[in-house]
Structure formats: structure tokens, C-alpha cells
Short mmCIF file of C-alpha atoms and ligand atoms in Angstrom, two decimals:
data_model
loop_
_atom_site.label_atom_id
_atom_site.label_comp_id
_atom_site.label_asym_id
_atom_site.label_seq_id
_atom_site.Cartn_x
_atom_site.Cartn_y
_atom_site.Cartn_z
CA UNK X 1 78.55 107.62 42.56
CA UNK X 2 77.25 106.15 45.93
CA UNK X 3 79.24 108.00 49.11
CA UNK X 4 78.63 105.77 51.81
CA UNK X 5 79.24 106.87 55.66
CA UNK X 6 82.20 104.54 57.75
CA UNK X 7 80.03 102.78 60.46
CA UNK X 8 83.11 100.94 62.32
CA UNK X 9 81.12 99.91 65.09
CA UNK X 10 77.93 98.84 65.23
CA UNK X 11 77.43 98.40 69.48
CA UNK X 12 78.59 101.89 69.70
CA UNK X 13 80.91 100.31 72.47
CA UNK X 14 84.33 102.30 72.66
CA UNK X 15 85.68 99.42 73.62
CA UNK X 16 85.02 96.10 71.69
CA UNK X 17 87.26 93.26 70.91
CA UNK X 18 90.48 94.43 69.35
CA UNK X 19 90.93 97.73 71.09
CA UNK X 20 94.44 98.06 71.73
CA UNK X 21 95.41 98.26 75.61
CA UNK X 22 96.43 101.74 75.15
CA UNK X 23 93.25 102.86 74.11
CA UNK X 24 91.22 100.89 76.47
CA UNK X 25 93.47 102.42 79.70
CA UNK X 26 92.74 105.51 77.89
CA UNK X 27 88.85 105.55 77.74
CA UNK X 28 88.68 103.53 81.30
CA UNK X 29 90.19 106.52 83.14
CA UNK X 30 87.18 108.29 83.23
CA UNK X 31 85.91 105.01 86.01
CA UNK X 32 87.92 107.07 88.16
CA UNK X 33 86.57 110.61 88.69
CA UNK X 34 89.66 112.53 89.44
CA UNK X 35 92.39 110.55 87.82
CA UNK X 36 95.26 112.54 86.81
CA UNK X 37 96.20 109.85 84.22
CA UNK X 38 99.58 108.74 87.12
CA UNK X 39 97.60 105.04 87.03
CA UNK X 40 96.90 104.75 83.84
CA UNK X 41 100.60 105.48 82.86
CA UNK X 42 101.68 103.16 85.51
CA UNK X 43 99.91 100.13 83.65
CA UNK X 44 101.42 101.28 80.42
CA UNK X 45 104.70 100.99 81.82
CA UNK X 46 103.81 97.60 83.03
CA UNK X 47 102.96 96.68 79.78
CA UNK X 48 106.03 98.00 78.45
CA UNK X 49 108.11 96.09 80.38
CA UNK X 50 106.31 92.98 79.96
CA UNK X 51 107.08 93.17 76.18
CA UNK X 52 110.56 93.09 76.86
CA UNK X 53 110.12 90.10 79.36
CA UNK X 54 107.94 88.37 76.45
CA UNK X 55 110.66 88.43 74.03
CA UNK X 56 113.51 87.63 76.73
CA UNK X 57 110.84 84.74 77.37
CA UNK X 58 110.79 83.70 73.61
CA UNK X 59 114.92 83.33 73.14
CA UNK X 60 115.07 81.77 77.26
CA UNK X 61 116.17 78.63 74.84
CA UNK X 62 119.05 80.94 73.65
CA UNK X 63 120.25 81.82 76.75
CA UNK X 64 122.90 79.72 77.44
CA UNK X 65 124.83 80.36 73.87
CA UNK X 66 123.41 84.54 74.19
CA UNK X 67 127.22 85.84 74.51
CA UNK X 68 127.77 83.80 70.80
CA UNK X 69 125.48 86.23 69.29
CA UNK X 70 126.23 89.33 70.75
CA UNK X 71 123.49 89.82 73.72
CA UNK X 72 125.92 90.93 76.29
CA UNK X 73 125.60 94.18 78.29
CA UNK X 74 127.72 95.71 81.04
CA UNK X 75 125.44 94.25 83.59
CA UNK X 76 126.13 91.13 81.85
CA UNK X 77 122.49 90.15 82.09
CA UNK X 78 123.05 87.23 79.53
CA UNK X 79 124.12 85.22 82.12
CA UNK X 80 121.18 85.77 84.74
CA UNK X 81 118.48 83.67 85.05
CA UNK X 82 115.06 85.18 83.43
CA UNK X 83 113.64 85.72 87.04
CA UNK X 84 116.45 88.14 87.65
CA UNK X 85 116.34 89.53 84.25
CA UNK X 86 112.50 90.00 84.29
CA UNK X 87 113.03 91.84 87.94
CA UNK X 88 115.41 94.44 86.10
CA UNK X 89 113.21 95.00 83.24
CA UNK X 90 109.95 96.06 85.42
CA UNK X 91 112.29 97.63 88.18
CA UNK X 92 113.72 99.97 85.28
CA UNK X 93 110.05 100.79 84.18
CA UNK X 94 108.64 101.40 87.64
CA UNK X 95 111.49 103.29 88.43
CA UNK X 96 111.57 105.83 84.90
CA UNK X 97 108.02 105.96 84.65
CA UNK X 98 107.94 108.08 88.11
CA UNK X 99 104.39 107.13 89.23
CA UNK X 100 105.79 104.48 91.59
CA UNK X 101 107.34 105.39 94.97
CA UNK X 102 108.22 101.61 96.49
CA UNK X 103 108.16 98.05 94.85
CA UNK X 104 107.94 94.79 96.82
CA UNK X 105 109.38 92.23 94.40
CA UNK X 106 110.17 88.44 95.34
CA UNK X 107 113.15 88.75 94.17
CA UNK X 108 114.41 91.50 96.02
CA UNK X 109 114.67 90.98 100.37
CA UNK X 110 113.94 94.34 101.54
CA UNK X 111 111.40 96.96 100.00
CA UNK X 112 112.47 99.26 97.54
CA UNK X 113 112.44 102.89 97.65
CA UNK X 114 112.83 104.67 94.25
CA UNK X 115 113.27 108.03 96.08
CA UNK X 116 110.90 109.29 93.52
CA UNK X 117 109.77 112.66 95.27
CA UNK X 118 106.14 112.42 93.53
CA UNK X 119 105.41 108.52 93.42
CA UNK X 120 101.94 108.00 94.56
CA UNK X 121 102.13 104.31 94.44
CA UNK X 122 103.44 101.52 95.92
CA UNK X 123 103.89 98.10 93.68
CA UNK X 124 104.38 94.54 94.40
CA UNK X 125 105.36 91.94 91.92
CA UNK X 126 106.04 88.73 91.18
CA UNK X 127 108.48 89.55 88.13
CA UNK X 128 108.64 85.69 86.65
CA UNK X 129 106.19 83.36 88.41
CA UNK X 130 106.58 79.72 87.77
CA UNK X 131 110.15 79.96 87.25
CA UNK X 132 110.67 76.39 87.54
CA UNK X 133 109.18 76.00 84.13
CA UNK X 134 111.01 78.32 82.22
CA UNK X 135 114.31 75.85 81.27
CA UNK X 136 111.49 73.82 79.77
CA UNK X 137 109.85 75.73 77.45
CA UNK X 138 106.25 75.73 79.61
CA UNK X 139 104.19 78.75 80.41
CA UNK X 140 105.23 81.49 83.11
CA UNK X 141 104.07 84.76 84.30
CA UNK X 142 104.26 88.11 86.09
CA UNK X 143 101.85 89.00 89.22
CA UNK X 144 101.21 92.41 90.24
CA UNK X 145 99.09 94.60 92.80
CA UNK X 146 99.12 98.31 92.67
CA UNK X 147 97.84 99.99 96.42
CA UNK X 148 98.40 103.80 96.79
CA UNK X 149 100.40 104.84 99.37
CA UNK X 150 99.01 106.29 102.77
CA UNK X 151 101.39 108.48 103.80
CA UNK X 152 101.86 111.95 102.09
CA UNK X 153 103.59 111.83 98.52
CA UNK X 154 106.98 113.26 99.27
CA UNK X 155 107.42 112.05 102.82
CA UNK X 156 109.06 108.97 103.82
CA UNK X 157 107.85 105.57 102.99
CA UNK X 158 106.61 104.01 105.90
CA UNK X 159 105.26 100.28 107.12
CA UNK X 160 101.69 101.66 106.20
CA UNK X 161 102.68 102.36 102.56
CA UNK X 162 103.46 98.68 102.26
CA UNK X 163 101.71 96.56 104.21
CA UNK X 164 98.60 96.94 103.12
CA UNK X 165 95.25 94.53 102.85
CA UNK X 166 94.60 93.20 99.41
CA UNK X 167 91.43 95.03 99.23
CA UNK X 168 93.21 98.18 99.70
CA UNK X 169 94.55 97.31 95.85
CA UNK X 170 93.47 99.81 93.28
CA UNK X 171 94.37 97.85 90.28
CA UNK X 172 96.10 93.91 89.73
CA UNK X 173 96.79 92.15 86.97
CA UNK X 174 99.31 89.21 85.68
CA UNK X 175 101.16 88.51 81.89
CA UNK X 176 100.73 84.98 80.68
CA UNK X 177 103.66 84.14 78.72
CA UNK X 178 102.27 81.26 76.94
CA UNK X 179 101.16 79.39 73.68
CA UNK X 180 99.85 83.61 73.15
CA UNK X 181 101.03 86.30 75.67
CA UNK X 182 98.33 87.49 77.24
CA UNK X 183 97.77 90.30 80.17
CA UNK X 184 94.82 90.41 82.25
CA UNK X 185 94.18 92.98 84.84
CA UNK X 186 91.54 95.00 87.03
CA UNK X 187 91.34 98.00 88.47
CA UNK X 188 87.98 97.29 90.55
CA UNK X 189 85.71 97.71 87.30
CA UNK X 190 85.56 93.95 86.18
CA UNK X 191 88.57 92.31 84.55
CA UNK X 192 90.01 92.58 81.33
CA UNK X 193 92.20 90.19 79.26
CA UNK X 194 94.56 91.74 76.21
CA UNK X 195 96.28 89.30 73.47
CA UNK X 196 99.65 90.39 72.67
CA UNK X 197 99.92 90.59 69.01
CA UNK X 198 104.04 90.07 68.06
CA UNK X 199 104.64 91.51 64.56
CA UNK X 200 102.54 94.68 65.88
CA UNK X 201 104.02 94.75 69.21
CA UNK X 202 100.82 95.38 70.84
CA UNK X 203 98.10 94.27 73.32
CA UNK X 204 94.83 94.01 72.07
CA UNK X 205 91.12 93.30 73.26
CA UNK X 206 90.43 90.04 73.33
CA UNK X 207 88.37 89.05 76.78
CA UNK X 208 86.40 91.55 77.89
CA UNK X 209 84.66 91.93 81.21
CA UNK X 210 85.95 87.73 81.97
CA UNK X 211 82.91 86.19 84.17
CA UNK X 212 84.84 83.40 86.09
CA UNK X 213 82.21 79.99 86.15
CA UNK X 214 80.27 79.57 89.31
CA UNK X 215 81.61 76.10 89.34
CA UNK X 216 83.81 73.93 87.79
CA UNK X 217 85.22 70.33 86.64
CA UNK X 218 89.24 70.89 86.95
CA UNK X 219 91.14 71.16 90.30
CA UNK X 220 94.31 72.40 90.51
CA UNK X 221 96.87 70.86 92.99
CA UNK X 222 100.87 69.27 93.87
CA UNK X 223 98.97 66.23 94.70
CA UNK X 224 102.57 64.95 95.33
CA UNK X 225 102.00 66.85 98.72
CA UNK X 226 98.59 64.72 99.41
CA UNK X 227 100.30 62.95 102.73
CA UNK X 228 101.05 66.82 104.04
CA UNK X 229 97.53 68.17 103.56
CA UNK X 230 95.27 68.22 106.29
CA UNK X 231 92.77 65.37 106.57
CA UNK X 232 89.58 68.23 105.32
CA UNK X 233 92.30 68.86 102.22
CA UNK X 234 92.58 65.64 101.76
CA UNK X 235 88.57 64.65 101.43
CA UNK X 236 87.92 68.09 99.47
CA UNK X 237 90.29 65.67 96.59
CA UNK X 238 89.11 62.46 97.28
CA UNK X 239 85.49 64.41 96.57
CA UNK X 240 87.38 66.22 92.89
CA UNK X 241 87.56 62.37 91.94
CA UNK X 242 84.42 60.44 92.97
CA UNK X 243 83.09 63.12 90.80
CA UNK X 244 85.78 62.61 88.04
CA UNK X 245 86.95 65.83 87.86
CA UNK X 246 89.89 66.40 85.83
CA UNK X 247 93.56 67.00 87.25
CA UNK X 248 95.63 70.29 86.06
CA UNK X 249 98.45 71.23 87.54
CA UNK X 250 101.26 72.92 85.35
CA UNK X 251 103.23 74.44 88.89
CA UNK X 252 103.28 78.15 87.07
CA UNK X 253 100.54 79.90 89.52
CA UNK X 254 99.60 82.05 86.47
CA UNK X 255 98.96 79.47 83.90
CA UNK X 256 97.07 77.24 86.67
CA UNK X 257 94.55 80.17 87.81
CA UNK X 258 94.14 81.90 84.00
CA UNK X 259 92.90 78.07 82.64
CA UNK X 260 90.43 77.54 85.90
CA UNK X 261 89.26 81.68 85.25
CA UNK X 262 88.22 80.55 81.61
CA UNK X 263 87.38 77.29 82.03
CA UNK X 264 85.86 76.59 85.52
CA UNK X 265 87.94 74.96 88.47
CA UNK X 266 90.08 75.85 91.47
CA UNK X 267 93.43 75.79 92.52
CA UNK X 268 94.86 74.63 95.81
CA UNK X 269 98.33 75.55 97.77
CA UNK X 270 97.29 74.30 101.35
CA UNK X 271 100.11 74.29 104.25
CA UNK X 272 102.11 71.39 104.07
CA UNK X 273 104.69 70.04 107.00
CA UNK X 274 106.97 71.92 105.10
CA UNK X 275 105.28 75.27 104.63
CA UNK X 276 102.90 75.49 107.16
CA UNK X 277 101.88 78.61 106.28
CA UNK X 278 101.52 77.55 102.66
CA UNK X 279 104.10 78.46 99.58
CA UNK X 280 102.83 80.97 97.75
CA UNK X 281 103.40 84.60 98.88
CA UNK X 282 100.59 87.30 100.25
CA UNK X 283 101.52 90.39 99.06
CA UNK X 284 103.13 89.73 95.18
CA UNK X 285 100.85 86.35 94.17
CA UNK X 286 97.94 85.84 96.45
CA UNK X 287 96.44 89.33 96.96
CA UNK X 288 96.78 90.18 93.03
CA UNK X 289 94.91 87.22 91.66
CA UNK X 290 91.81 86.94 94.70
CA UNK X 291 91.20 90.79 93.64
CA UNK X 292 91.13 89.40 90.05
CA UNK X 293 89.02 86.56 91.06
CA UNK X 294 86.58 88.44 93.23
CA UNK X 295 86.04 90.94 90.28
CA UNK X 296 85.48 87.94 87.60
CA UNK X 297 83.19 86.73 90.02
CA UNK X 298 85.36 83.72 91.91
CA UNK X 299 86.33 83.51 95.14
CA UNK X 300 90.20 83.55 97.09
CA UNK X 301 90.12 82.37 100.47
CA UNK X 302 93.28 81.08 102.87
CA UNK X 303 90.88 78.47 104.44
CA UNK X 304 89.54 81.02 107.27
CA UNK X 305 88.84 84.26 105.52
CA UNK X 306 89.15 86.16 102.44
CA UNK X 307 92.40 86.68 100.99
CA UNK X 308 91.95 89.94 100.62
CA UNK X 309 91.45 90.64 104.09
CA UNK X 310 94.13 89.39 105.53
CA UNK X 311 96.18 91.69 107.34
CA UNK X 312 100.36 91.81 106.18
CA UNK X 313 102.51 91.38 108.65
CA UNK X 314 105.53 90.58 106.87
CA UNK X 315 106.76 91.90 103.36
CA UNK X 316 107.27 87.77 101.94
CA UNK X 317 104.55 86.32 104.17
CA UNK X 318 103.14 83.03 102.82
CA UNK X 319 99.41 81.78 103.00
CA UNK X 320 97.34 78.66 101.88
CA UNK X 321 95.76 79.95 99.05
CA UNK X 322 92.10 78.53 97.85
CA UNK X 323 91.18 80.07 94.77
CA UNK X 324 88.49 79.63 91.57
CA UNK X 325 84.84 79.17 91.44
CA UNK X 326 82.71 80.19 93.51
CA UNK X 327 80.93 77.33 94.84
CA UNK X 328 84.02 74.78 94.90
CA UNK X 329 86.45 77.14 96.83
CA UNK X 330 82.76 77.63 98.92
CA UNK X 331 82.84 73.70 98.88
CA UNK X 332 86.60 73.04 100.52
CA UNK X 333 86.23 76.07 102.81
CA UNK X 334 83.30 74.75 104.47
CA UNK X 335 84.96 71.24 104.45
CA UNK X 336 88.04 73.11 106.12
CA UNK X 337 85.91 75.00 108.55
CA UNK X 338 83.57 71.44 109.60
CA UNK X 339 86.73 70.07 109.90
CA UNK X 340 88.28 72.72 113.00
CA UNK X 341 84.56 72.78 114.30
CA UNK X 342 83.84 76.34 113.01
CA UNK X 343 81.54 78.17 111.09
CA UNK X 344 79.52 76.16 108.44
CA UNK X 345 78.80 78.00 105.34
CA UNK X 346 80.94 80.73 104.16
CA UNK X 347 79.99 84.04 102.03
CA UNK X 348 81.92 87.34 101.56
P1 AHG O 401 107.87 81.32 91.64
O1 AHG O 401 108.37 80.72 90.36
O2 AHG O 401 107.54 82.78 91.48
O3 AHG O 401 108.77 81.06 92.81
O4 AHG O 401 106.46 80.67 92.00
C1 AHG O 401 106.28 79.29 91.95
C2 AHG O 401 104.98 78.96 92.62
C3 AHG O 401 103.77 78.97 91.70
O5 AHG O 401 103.93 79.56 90.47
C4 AHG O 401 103.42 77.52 91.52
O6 AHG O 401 102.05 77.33 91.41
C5 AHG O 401 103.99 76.88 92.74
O7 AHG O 401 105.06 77.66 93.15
C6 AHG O 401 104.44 75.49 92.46
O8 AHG O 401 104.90 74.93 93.64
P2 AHG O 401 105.18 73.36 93.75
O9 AHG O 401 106.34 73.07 92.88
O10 AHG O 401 105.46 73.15 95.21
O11 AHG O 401 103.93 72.65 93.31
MN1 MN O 402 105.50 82.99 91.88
MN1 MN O 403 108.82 84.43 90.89
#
């Protein structure tokens, strides 16, 4: 009789391509040399929550006929829209979970304090992102950014707890709801994308350590808007198709930056006469994905600086975003900066 030893794992890597999420957050809190384990619980309850929002995201087609088939609660959340619902779901884990002290969610107008007496950290989400898509069956998402608060756990939250600088982040991430459910996120130690696997009911391994292209063929735009842009916007596309590069634009921010992370590209939200500050929001979708993008190796930029260094001034400020490979968001700021007569060539 032959007694062979169990060699699992050949790369002696504790973490290879189908470690489950749990796990991985497990074995990646010793990047942080005094971690108590609070932010590595906090990301499990994230990804709690966005299980739930998966498989309200799965019946959305139900919705309207949910009372027929018994889905109603006493908060009646049947009848709310899946941006509303998906804000309750991660509210109720941020608030249980007791690592979080204050959330800044798009959904909600003022900041909220969870009066949790021993919260070190302070969240900001973007609970359904591209929630125009979701009556249509496309893909949608959740943003987050996790800071740590500055003031002393206990005491009152104040402005400086809030509104901080993206780089002040100590982890981000987003859930793709989409042909798979994925969640990707970073806590300053490269990024890490997880496959949700249904009939199991977990997250598993399946991009590690994602290196974003240096450059790209796909840009990312509401070319509708092409009349609003300004006139260095406006060459930057006329440039994307002398050089017939392709057009992808599916209006769910998530969806838009995950395919150009994989694939190569950039995606564009410039000010418009509309929104001359932009659309998309600082604190819950810009800051999240540049300190994803920065750690993959891309770039975020609102035109004049680094997303990540702008400083908050208001809890649902807008800005232009600019955001993918390196050397085509390089490529439209310098455009942008030629343009206003600045600085030529841009590095961070
Ligand atoms: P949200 O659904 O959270 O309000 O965000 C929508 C955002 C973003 O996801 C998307 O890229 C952008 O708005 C689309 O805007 P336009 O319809 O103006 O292109
Ligand atoms: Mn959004
Ligand atoms: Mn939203």
C-alpha cells in the first residue's frame, strides 16, 4: 500500500486562486502590524451585505409583483426602489457590525452617526451605483471608501472624521453585480478581485494582485454631452477615434471602470454646462475607485490634480473624474492642462 502525502499547493502561496474572501481578509491582516482584526471584520460585513444586495439584484425583475409572493416586511421594503433597499441592507451591517462610527451614503443628505461608542471608522458608499440600469436588467454596483476617524473613538464625530482626502483611505473597494458578481477591493497592498460563487454563497479568489494596462484601446464616455465638454475634452475624443479606439459606455460607473481595469481604457465624466463641477460624487464614487486605480497601477485625476488629493469640502461634492490607464488619462490631462496654458506633462 502506497501512503502518499496531500501537497494542495504547489506555490506555497496562502493565497492562490480560489481562496475564499474570508480566508484571504484573514491571512492579509498581518499587512497591517497592529490590526486588531476591527477592519478586517468591517469588510466581512461589507461582503455580507452585498450578498443580500446580489440576490435583491437577481429578483429586481420581481419587484413589482414581490407583495404576490409574500416579500413584504413592516418597512414595506418591497415597494422601494433597489437604491433604497441596497442603502438599508449595508446601513444595517455597518451599523451591527460595530466597527463603523459614521457613514456618508448618497442616498442619505446628512452624515450618519451610528452612536457606536467604539467605531473607529468612518464609511462612505455608494449603496447601488448605476441605478438607472437596474429596471433593465444591465450591470450595477456598490462603491465604498473606508478612512479612520481622527478624532478620539468615543468622542463626537466631527468635520475632520468625514471630510477627509482620498489618500487618507485605508481600504476601497466596489461589488459588480453583473453577468458574475464580483467584489474588488484594496486596502493599500495591491487590489484584489473575488467571484461570488451562488449555490456556495461565497466570494472566492479569482484576480489576484489586478495590474491595470499602461494603456489602452476603449474610452469610456456620455458622448451625448460632446457639445458641453470643453474644447481640450473634446480633441482628447476626436484623438480616441482617428486612432479607432473602441466606444464603451454602459452609464453604471462600476461596470465602465472594472471593463477598462481588465481590459485597458479610460473613462471620462468632464463638467458639462449642466454640472460644472462634473456628476459623479468625491467622497462615495471618485475617491474609492482612483485609490483602486492608483494601486492596480492606473491613474484618477479631476483634470488638475490627483483625485485623491483633493481636499472635501462638502459631504456630496462633485468632480470631473479622469480615470484608467496610465498614459491615456496622462494623455487628456496634459491636453486639459495645454489647453488652460499650464503645466505640460503630468506625474504623481
Ligand atoms: P448613481 O446611479 O449612483 O446615481 O450613479 C450614476 C452615475 C454613474 O454610475 C454613471 O457612470 C453616470 O452616473 C452616468 O451618467 P450619465 O447618465 O449622465 O452618463
Ligand atoms: Mn453612483
Ligand atoms: Mn447610487
Amino acid at each position: 500500500m502506497k501512503i502518499l502525502p496531500y501537497q494542495p499547493d504547489q506555490s506555497g502561496l496562502a493565497y492562490t486562486v480560489g481562496t475564499t474572501l474570508d480566508r484571504f481578509i484573514k491571512l492579509k491582516q498581518s499587512d497591517f502590524p497592529y490590526a486588531s482584526g476591527e477592519l478586517s471584520q468591517l469588510l466581512r460585513d461589507i461582503a455580507l451585505a452585498s450578498k443580500i444586495v446580489n440576490r435583491e439584484t437577481n429578483r429586481a425583475g420581481l419587484s413589482s409583483i414581490g407583495g404576490a409572493f409574500g416579500q413584504t416586511n413592516v418597512q414595506g421594503e418591497e415597494q422601494q426602489k433597489l437604491d433604497v433597499i441596497a442603502n438599508i441592507r449595508f446601513m444595517r451591517a455597518l451599523s451591527k457590525g460595530g466597527e463603523v462610527c459614521a457613514i456618508v451614503s448618497e442616498e442619505e443628505d446628512a452624515v450618519i452617526d451610528l452612536q457606536n461608542k467604539s467605531g473607529k471608522y468612518v464609511v462612505a458608499i455608494d449603496p447601488l451605483d448605476g441605478s438607472s440600469n437596474i429596471d433593465v436588467n444591465i450591470s450595477i454596483g456598490t462603491i465604498f471608501s473606508i478612512y479612520r476617524r481622527k478624532t478620539p473613538v468615543g468622542s463626537p464625530i466631527l468635520k475632520e472624521d468625514i471630510m477627509q482626502k482620498g489618500t487618507e483611505q485605508v481600504a476601497a473597494g466596489y461589488v459588480l453585480y453583473g453577468s458574475s458578481t464580483m467584489l474588488v477591493y484594496t486596502t493599500g497592498f495591491g487590489v484584489n478581485g473575488f467571484t461570488y460563487e451562488n449555490s456556495l454563497g461565497e466570494f472566492f479568489l479569482s484576480h489576484p494582485d489586478i495590474q491595470a494596462p499602461k494603456t489602452g484601446q476603449i474610452y469610456s464616455v456620455n458622448e451625448g454631452l460632446y457639445n458641453d465638454f470643453d474644447p481640450s475634452i473634446r480633441s482628447y475624443i476626436e484623438e480616441c477615434k482617428t486612432r479607432k479606439y473602441s466606444a464603451r459606455y454602459i452609464g453604471s460607473l462600476v461596470a465602465d471602470f472594472h471593463r477598462n481595469l481588465l481590459k485597458g481604457g479610460i473613462y471620462l465624466y468632464p463638467a458639462t454646462k449642466k454640472n460644472p463641477s462634473g456628476k459623479l460624487r468625491l467622497l462615495y464614487e471618485a475617491n474609492a475607485l482612483a485609490f483602486i486605480a492608483e494601486q492596480s497601477g492606473a491613474m484618477a485625476v479631476d483634470g488638475k490634480q490627483r483625485i485623491l488629493e483633493i481636499e472635501p469640502t462638502s459631504l456630496h461634492q462633485r468632480t470631473p473624474l479622469f480615470i484608467g490607464s496610465e498614459q491615456m488619462v496622462n494623455e487628456i490631462q496634459s491636453m486639459i492642462l495645454n489647453t488652460n496654458g499650464q503645466i505640460k506633462e503630468y506625474h504623481h
